[in-house]
Amino acid sequence: MCNIKIHETQPLLNLKLDRVMQDIVYKLVPGLQESEDKRIREFYQSRGLERVIQPATEDSVPDPAGLPYTSFDHSKAHFYRYDEQVSLCLERLSSSSGKDKNKLTLQQKYVRCSARAEVRHLRRVLCHRLSVEKHQVQMLFNNESLPDHMTMKQLWLSHWFGKSQPLVLHYTIKDKRGR
């Protein structure tokens, strides 16, 4: 595999550093990042060279050891893009008064979300889509109220494991006056 020529005239053209893979390896192997940084410093010091540093930007912070690094932007840290996904079917629990059932029923009852999503997130989505207040919506599984802090993975493993997708959840909408 290593002897395969990638490009005739510019063999190093498409080689690039994989930062995501590097971060994963650094997290999995304890002490690897520190030893790599130490080896880089020793390499430059043994040859009497100064380390080539990219031009400083406003978010670049110097490292006490002399290595430049960029401050971590937590707003772009993780978008749940690569999380395990759970398919859900959100159905309104039948009530005796069916007069406003059609008005407060979801148009699209099937949802796919991260396994880390919590019941509170589903309630928030339901409130937004149905234009009701948060205290009016209650999430249920087998006619039992679900706690807001429960994740979809916990729910799946404890109540739905071994069954086919989608996981069926019910919701009720309380009257405004009946808090």
PDB file of C-alpha atoms in Angstrom:
ATOM      1  CA  MET A   1       0.000   0.000   0.000  1.00  0.00           C
ATOM      2  CA  CYS A   2       2.840   2.414   0.791  1.00  0.00           C
ATOM      3  CA  ASN A   3       4.488   1.969  -2.629  1.00  0.00           C
ATOM      4  CA  ILE A   4       1.444   3.192  -4.572  1.00  0.00           C
ATOM      5  CA  LYS A   5       2.157   6.388  -6.463  1.00  0.00           C
ATOM      6  CA  ILE A   6      -0.559   8.936  -5.740  1.00  0.00           C
ATOM      7  CA  HIS A   7       0.349  11.632  -8.258  1.00  0.00           C
ATOM      8  CA  GLU A   8       3.008  11.504 -10.987  1.00  0.00           C
ATOM      9  CA  THR A   9       4.511  14.974 -10.634  1.00  0.00           C
ATOM     10  CA  GLN A  10       3.431  15.988  -7.107  1.00  0.00           C
ATOM     11  CA  PRO A  11       3.264  12.897  -4.871  1.00  0.00           C
ATOM     12  CA  LEU A  12       2.794  14.924  -1.667  1.00  0.00           C
ATOM     13  CA  LEU A  13       0.004  17.090  -3.078  1.00  0.00           C
ATOM     14  CA  ASN A  14      -2.971  15.517  -1.299  1.00  0.00           C
ATOM     15  CA  LEU A  15      -1.317  14.607   1.983  1.00  0.00           C
ATOM     16  CA  LYS A  16      -2.654  16.558   4.924  1.00  0.00           C
ATOM     17  CA  LEU A  17      -2.830  16.366   8.688  1.00  0.00           C
ATOM     18  CA  ASP A  18      -5.966  14.774  10.133  1.00  0.00           C
ATOM     19  CA  ARG A  19      -6.623  16.858  13.256  1.00  0.00           C
ATOM     20  CA  VAL A  20      -9.688  14.857  14.309  1.00  0.00           C
ATOM     21  CA  MET A  21      -7.805  11.565  14.218  1.00  0.00           C
ATOM     22  CA  GLN A  22      -4.872  13.178  16.010  1.00  0.00           C
ATOM     23  CA  ASP A  23      -7.156  14.456  18.791  1.00  0.00           C
ATOM     24  CA  ILE A  24      -8.733  11.009  19.179  1.00  0.00           C
ATOM     25  CA  VAL A  25      -5.349   9.292  19.422  1.00  0.00           C
ATOM     26  CA  TYR A  26      -4.098  11.891  21.930  1.00  0.00           C
ATOM     27  CA  LYS A  27      -7.148  11.243  24.115  1.00  0.00           C
ATOM     28  CA  LEU A  28      -6.825   7.468  23.898  1.00  0.00           C
ATOM     29  CA  VAL A  29      -3.088   7.236  24.595  1.00  0.00           C
ATOM     30  CA  PRO A  30      -2.164   8.847  27.919  1.00  0.00           C
ATOM     31  CA  GLY A  31       0.872  11.125  27.793  1.00  0.00           C
ATOM     32  CA  LEU A  32       1.318  10.896  24.016  1.00  0.00           C
ATOM     33  CA  GLN A  33       0.682  14.565  23.316  1.00  0.00           C
ATOM     34  CA  GLU A  34       3.151  15.691  25.985  1.00  0.00           C
ATOM     35  CA  SER A  35       5.837  13.319  24.697  1.00  0.00           C
ATOM     36  CA  GLU A  36       5.262  14.484  21.097  1.00  0.00           C
ATOM     37  CA  ASP A  37       5.578  18.123  22.157  1.00  0.00           C
ATOM     38  CA  LYS A  38       8.764  17.272  24.065  1.00  0.00           C
ATOM     39  CA  ARG A  39      10.248  15.460  21.049  1.00  0.00           C
ATOM     40  CA  ILE A  40       9.498  18.438  18.800  1.00  0.00           C
ATOM     41  CA  ARG A  41      11.196  20.851  21.234  1.00  0.00           C
ATOM     42  CA  GLU A  42      14.228  18.548  21.549  1.00  0.00           C
ATOM     43  CA  PHE A  43      14.477  18.213  17.767  1.00  0.00           C
ATOM     44  CA  TYR A  44      14.630  21.966  17.230  1.00  0.00           C
ATOM     45  CA  GLN A  45      16.970  22.540  20.201  1.00  0.00           C
ATOM     46  CA  SER A  46      19.413  19.801  19.111  1.00  0.00           C
ATOM     47  CA  ARG A  47      19.802  21.409  15.693  1.00  0.00           C
ATOM     48  CA  GLY A  48      19.974  24.951  17.011  1.00  0.00           C
ATOM     49  CA  LEU A  49      16.934  25.928  14.992  1.00  0.00           C
ATOM     50  CA  GLU A  50      14.129  28.193  15.950  1.00  0.00           C
ATOM     51  CA  ARG A  51      10.716  26.691  15.663  1.00  0.00           C
ATOM     52  CA  VAL A  52       8.788  28.082  12.708  1.00  0.00           C
ATOM     53  CA  ILE A  53       5.661  29.612  14.142  1.00  0.00           C
ATOM     54  CA  GLN A  54       2.652  30.537  12.083  1.00  0.00           C
ATOM     55  CA  PRO A  55       1.664  34.211  12.248  1.00  0.00           C
ATOM     56  CA  ALA A  56      -0.155  34.908  15.488  1.00  0.00           C
ATOM     57  CA  THR A  57      -3.870  35.490  15.265  1.00  0.00           C
ATOM     58  CA  GLU A  58      -6.119  37.103  17.825  1.00  0.00           C
ATOM     59  CA  ASP A  59      -7.173  33.690  19.208  1.00  0.00           C
ATOM     60  CA  SER A  60      -3.633  32.297  19.427  1.00  0.00           C
ATOM     61  CA  VAL A  61      -2.326  31.926  22.972  1.00  0.00           C
ATOM     62  CA  PRO A  62       1.329  31.151  23.735  1.00  0.00           C
ATOM     63  CA  ASP A  63       2.081  27.951  25.612  1.00  0.00           C
ATOM     64  CA  PRO A  64       4.348  28.229  28.689  1.00  0.00           C
ATOM     65  CA  ALA A  65       6.569  25.556  27.109  1.00  0.00           C
ATOM     66  CA  GLY A  66       7.068  27.722  24.031  1.00  0.00           C
ATOM     67  CA  LEU A  67       4.657  25.915  21.712  1.00  0.00           C
ATOM     68  CA  PRO A  68       1.909  27.986  20.148  1.00  0.00           C
ATOM     69  CA  TYR A  69      -1.607  26.656  20.353  1.00  0.00           C
ATOM     70  CA  THR A  70      -5.004  27.993  19.532  1.00  0.00           C
ATOM     71  CA  SER A  71      -7.548  28.547  22.267  1.00  0.00           C
ATOM     72  CA  PHE A  72     -10.408  26.066  22.032  1.00  0.00           C
ATOM     73  CA  ASP A  73     -13.729  27.416  20.796  1.00  0.00           C
ATOM     74  CA  HIS A  74     -16.404  25.582  22.796  1.00  0.00           C
ATOM     75  CA  SER A  75     -19.210  26.933  20.626  1.00  0.00           C
ATOM     76  CA  LYS A  76     -18.029  24.729  17.744  1.00  0.00           C
ATOM     77  CA  ALA A  77     -16.974  21.743  19.843  1.00  0.00           C
ATOM     78  CA  HIS A  78     -19.567  19.122  18.995  1.00  0.00           C
ATOM     79  CA  PHE A  79     -22.754  19.276  17.002  1.00  0.00           C
ATOM     80  CA  TYR A  80     -24.018  15.741  17.738  1.00  0.00           C
ATOM     81  CA  ARG A  81     -23.260  15.032  14.091  1.00  0.00           C
ATOM     82  CA  TYR A  82     -21.572  11.700  14.637  1.00  0.00           C
ATOM     83  CA  ASP A  83     -23.648  10.509  17.588  1.00  0.00           C
ATOM     84  CA  GLU A  84     -25.625   7.297  17.627  1.00  0.00           C
ATOM     85  CA  GLN A  85     -29.108   8.068  16.290  1.00  0.00           C
ATOM     86  CA  VAL A  86     -32.482   6.978  17.688  1.00  0.00           C
ATOM     87  CA  SER A  87     -35.668   6.928  15.614  1.00  0.00           C
ATOM     88  CA  LEU A  88     -38.788   8.031  17.463  1.00  0.00           C
ATOM     89  CA  CYS A  89     -42.497   8.096  16.773  1.00  0.00           C
ATOM     90  CA  LEU A  90     -44.248  10.838  18.759  1.00  0.00           C
ATOM     91  CA  GLU A  91     -47.964  10.175  19.052  1.00  0.00           C
ATOM     92  CA  ARG A  92     -50.569  12.098  20.961  1.00  0.00           C
ATOM     93  CA  LEU A  93     -52.226   9.986  23.643  1.00  0.00           C
ATOM     94  CA  SER A  94     -55.927   9.647  22.861  1.00  0.00           C
ATOM     95  CA  SER A  95     -58.079  11.697  25.133  1.00  0.00           C
ATOM     96  CA  SER A  96     -61.795  11.622  25.759  1.00  0.00           C
ATOM     97  CA  SER A  97     -62.270  15.145  24.427  1.00  0.00           C
ATOM     98  CA  GLY A  98     -61.412  14.970  20.754  1.00  0.00           C
ATOM     99  CA  LYS A  99     -62.561  18.484  19.876  1.00  0.00           C
ATOM    100  CA  ASP A 100     -59.089  20.024  19.489  1.00  0.00           C
ATOM    101  CA  LYS A 101     -57.137  16.837  18.807  1.00  0.00           C
ATOM    102  CA  ASN A 102     -56.380  17.701  15.184  1.00  0.00           C
ATOM    103  CA  LYS A 103     -55.229  21.181  16.116  1.00  0.00           C
ATOM    104  CA  LEU A 104     -52.608  19.914  18.586  1.00  0.00           C
ATOM    105  CA  THR A 105     -51.291  16.884  16.689  1.00  0.00           C
ATOM    106  CA  LEU A 106     -47.912  16.873  14.974  1.00  0.00           C
ATOM    107  CA  GLN A 107     -47.811  16.990  11.188  1.00  0.00           C
ATOM    108  CA  GLN A 108     -44.629  14.900  11.159  1.00  0.00           C
ATOM    109  CA  LYS A 109     -44.638  12.444  14.024  1.00  0.00           C
ATOM    110  CA  TYR A 110     -41.380  10.675  13.128  1.00  0.00           C
ATOM    111  CA  VAL A 111     -38.166  12.123  14.525  1.00  0.00           C
ATOM    112  CA  ARG A 112     -34.541  11.028  14.428  1.00  0.00           C
ATOM    113  CA  CYS A 113     -32.336  12.473  17.118  1.00  0.00           C
ATOM    114  CA  SER A 114     -29.111  11.894  18.992  1.00  0.00           C
ATOM    115  CA  ALA A 115     -29.091   9.140  21.595  1.00  0.00           C
ATOM    116  CA  ARG A 116     -27.853  11.839  23.995  1.00  0.00           C
ATOM    117  CA  ALA A 117     -31.002  13.937  23.549  1.00  0.00           C
ATOM    118  CA  GLU A 118     -33.070  14.193  26.710  1.00  0.00           C
ATOM    119  CA  VAL A 119     -36.816  14.116  27.262  1.00  0.00           C
ATOM    120  CA  ARG A 120     -36.669  17.856  28.026  1.00  0.00           C
ATOM    121  CA  HIS A 121     -35.378  18.478  24.486  1.00  0.00           C
ATOM    122  CA  LEU A 122     -38.293  16.571  22.972  1.00  0.00           C
ATOM    123  CA  ARG A 123     -40.725  18.517  25.141  1.00  0.00           C
ATOM    124  CA  ARG A 124     -39.182  21.770  23.954  1.00  0.00           C
ATOM    125  CA  VAL A 125     -39.533  20.701  20.306  1.00  0.00           C
ATOM    126  CA  LEU A 126     -43.151  19.675  20.881  1.00  0.00           C
ATOM    127  CA  CYS A 127     -43.945  22.972  22.591  1.00  0.00           C
ATOM    128  CA  HIS A 128     -42.427  24.879  19.715  1.00  0.00           C
ATOM    129  CA  ARG A 129     -44.170  22.877  16.981  1.00  0.00           C
ATOM    130  CA  LEU A 130     -47.565  22.838  18.698  1.00  0.00           C
ATOM    131  CA  SER A 131     -47.333  26.426  19.983  1.00  0.00           C
ATOM    132  CA  VAL A 132     -48.106  25.542  23.590  1.00  0.00           C
ATOM    133  CA  GLU A 133     -46.378  26.339  26.863  1.00  0.00           C
ATOM    134  CA  LYS A 134     -43.825  23.981  28.372  1.00  0.00           C
ATOM    135  CA  HIS A 135     -45.871  23.071  31.438  1.00  0.00           C
ATOM    136  CA  GLN A 136     -48.722  21.870  29.199  1.00  0.00           C
ATOM    137  CA  VAL A 137     -46.776  19.051  27.500  1.00  0.00           C
ATOM    138  CA  GLN A 138     -46.087  15.755  29.239  1.00  0.00           C
ATOM    139  CA  MET A 139     -44.027  12.929  27.713  1.00  0.00           C
ATOM    140  CA  LEU A 140     -45.183   9.361  28.403  1.00  0.00           C
ATOM    141  CA  PHE A 141     -44.023   5.820  27.808  1.00  0.00           C
ATOM    142  CA  ASN A 142     -46.549   3.047  28.559  1.00  0.00           C
ATOM    143  CA  ASN A 143     -48.725   5.662  30.318  1.00  0.00           C
ATOM    144  CA  GLU A 144     -45.866   6.530  32.704  1.00  0.00           C
ATOM    145  CA  SER A 145     -44.485  10.044  32.836  1.00  0.00           C
ATOM    146  CA  LEU A 146     -40.845  10.335  31.760  1.00  0.00           C
ATOM    147  CA  PRO A 147     -38.349  12.423  33.758  1.00  0.00           C
ATOM    148  CA  ASP A 148     -36.866  15.393  31.912  1.00  0.00           C
ATOM    149  CA  HIS A 149     -33.270  14.284  32.505  1.00  0.00           C
ATOM    150  CA  MET A 150     -33.658  10.826  30.903  1.00  0.00           C
ATOM    151  CA  THR A 151     -31.718  10.409  27.658  1.00  0.00           C
ATOM    152  CA  MET A 152     -33.043   8.578  24.617  1.00  0.00           C
ATOM    153  CA  LYS A 153     -30.319   5.960  24.998  1.00  0.00           C
ATOM    154  CA  GLN A 154     -31.365   5.263  28.596  1.00  0.00           C
ATOM    155  CA  LEU A 155     -34.977   5.025  27.499  1.00  0.00           C
ATOM    156  CA  TRP A 156     -34.103   2.764  24.581  1.00  0.00           C
ATOM    157  CA  LEU A 157     -31.981   0.398  26.668  1.00  0.00           C
ATOM    158  CA  SER A 158     -34.375   0.205  29.605  1.00  0.00           C
ATOM    159  CA  HIS A 159     -37.709  -0.029  27.774  1.00  0.00           C
ATOM    160  CA  TRP A 160     -37.263  -0.728  24.061  1.00  0.00           C
ATOM    161  CA  PHE A 161     -34.145  -2.897  23.712  1.00  0.00           C
ATOM    162  CA  GLY A 162     -34.620  -5.722  21.208  1.00  0.00           C
ATOM    163  CA  LYS A 163     -37.706  -4.197  19.612  1.00  0.00           C
ATOM    164  CA  SER A 164     -37.794  -2.731  16.135  1.00  0.00           C
ATOM    165  CA  GLN A 165     -37.454   0.965  15.458  1.00  0.00           C
ATOM    166  CA  PRO A 166     -38.984   3.492  15.912  1.00  0.00           C
ATOM    167  CA  LEU A 167     -39.317   3.912  19.656  1.00  0.00           C
ATOM    168  CA  VAL A 168     -42.931   4.976  20.277  1.00  0.00           C
ATOM    169  CA  LEU A 169     -43.443   7.796  22.770  1.00  0.00           C
ATOM    170  CA  HIS A 170     -46.726   9.442  23.657  1.00  0.00           C
ATOM    171  CA  TYR A 171     -47.419  12.986  24.712  1.00  0.00           C
ATOM    172  CA  THR A 172     -50.383  14.676  26.321  1.00  0.00           C
ATOM    173  CA  ILE A 173     -51.337  18.305  26.290  1.00  0.00           C
ATOM    174  CA  LYS A 174     -52.976  19.647  29.417  1.00  0.00           C
ATOM    175  CA  ASP A 175     -55.514  22.436  29.311  1.00  0.00           C
ATOM    176  CA  LYS A 176     -54.202  25.896  30.088  1.00  0.00           C
ATOM    177  CA  ARG A 177     -56.634  26.256  32.951  1.00  0.00           C
ATOM    178  CA  GLY A 178     -55.926  22.798  34.417  1.00  0.00           C
ATOM    179  CA  ARG A 179     -52.257  23.295  35.316  1.00  0.00           C
TER     180      ARG A 179
END
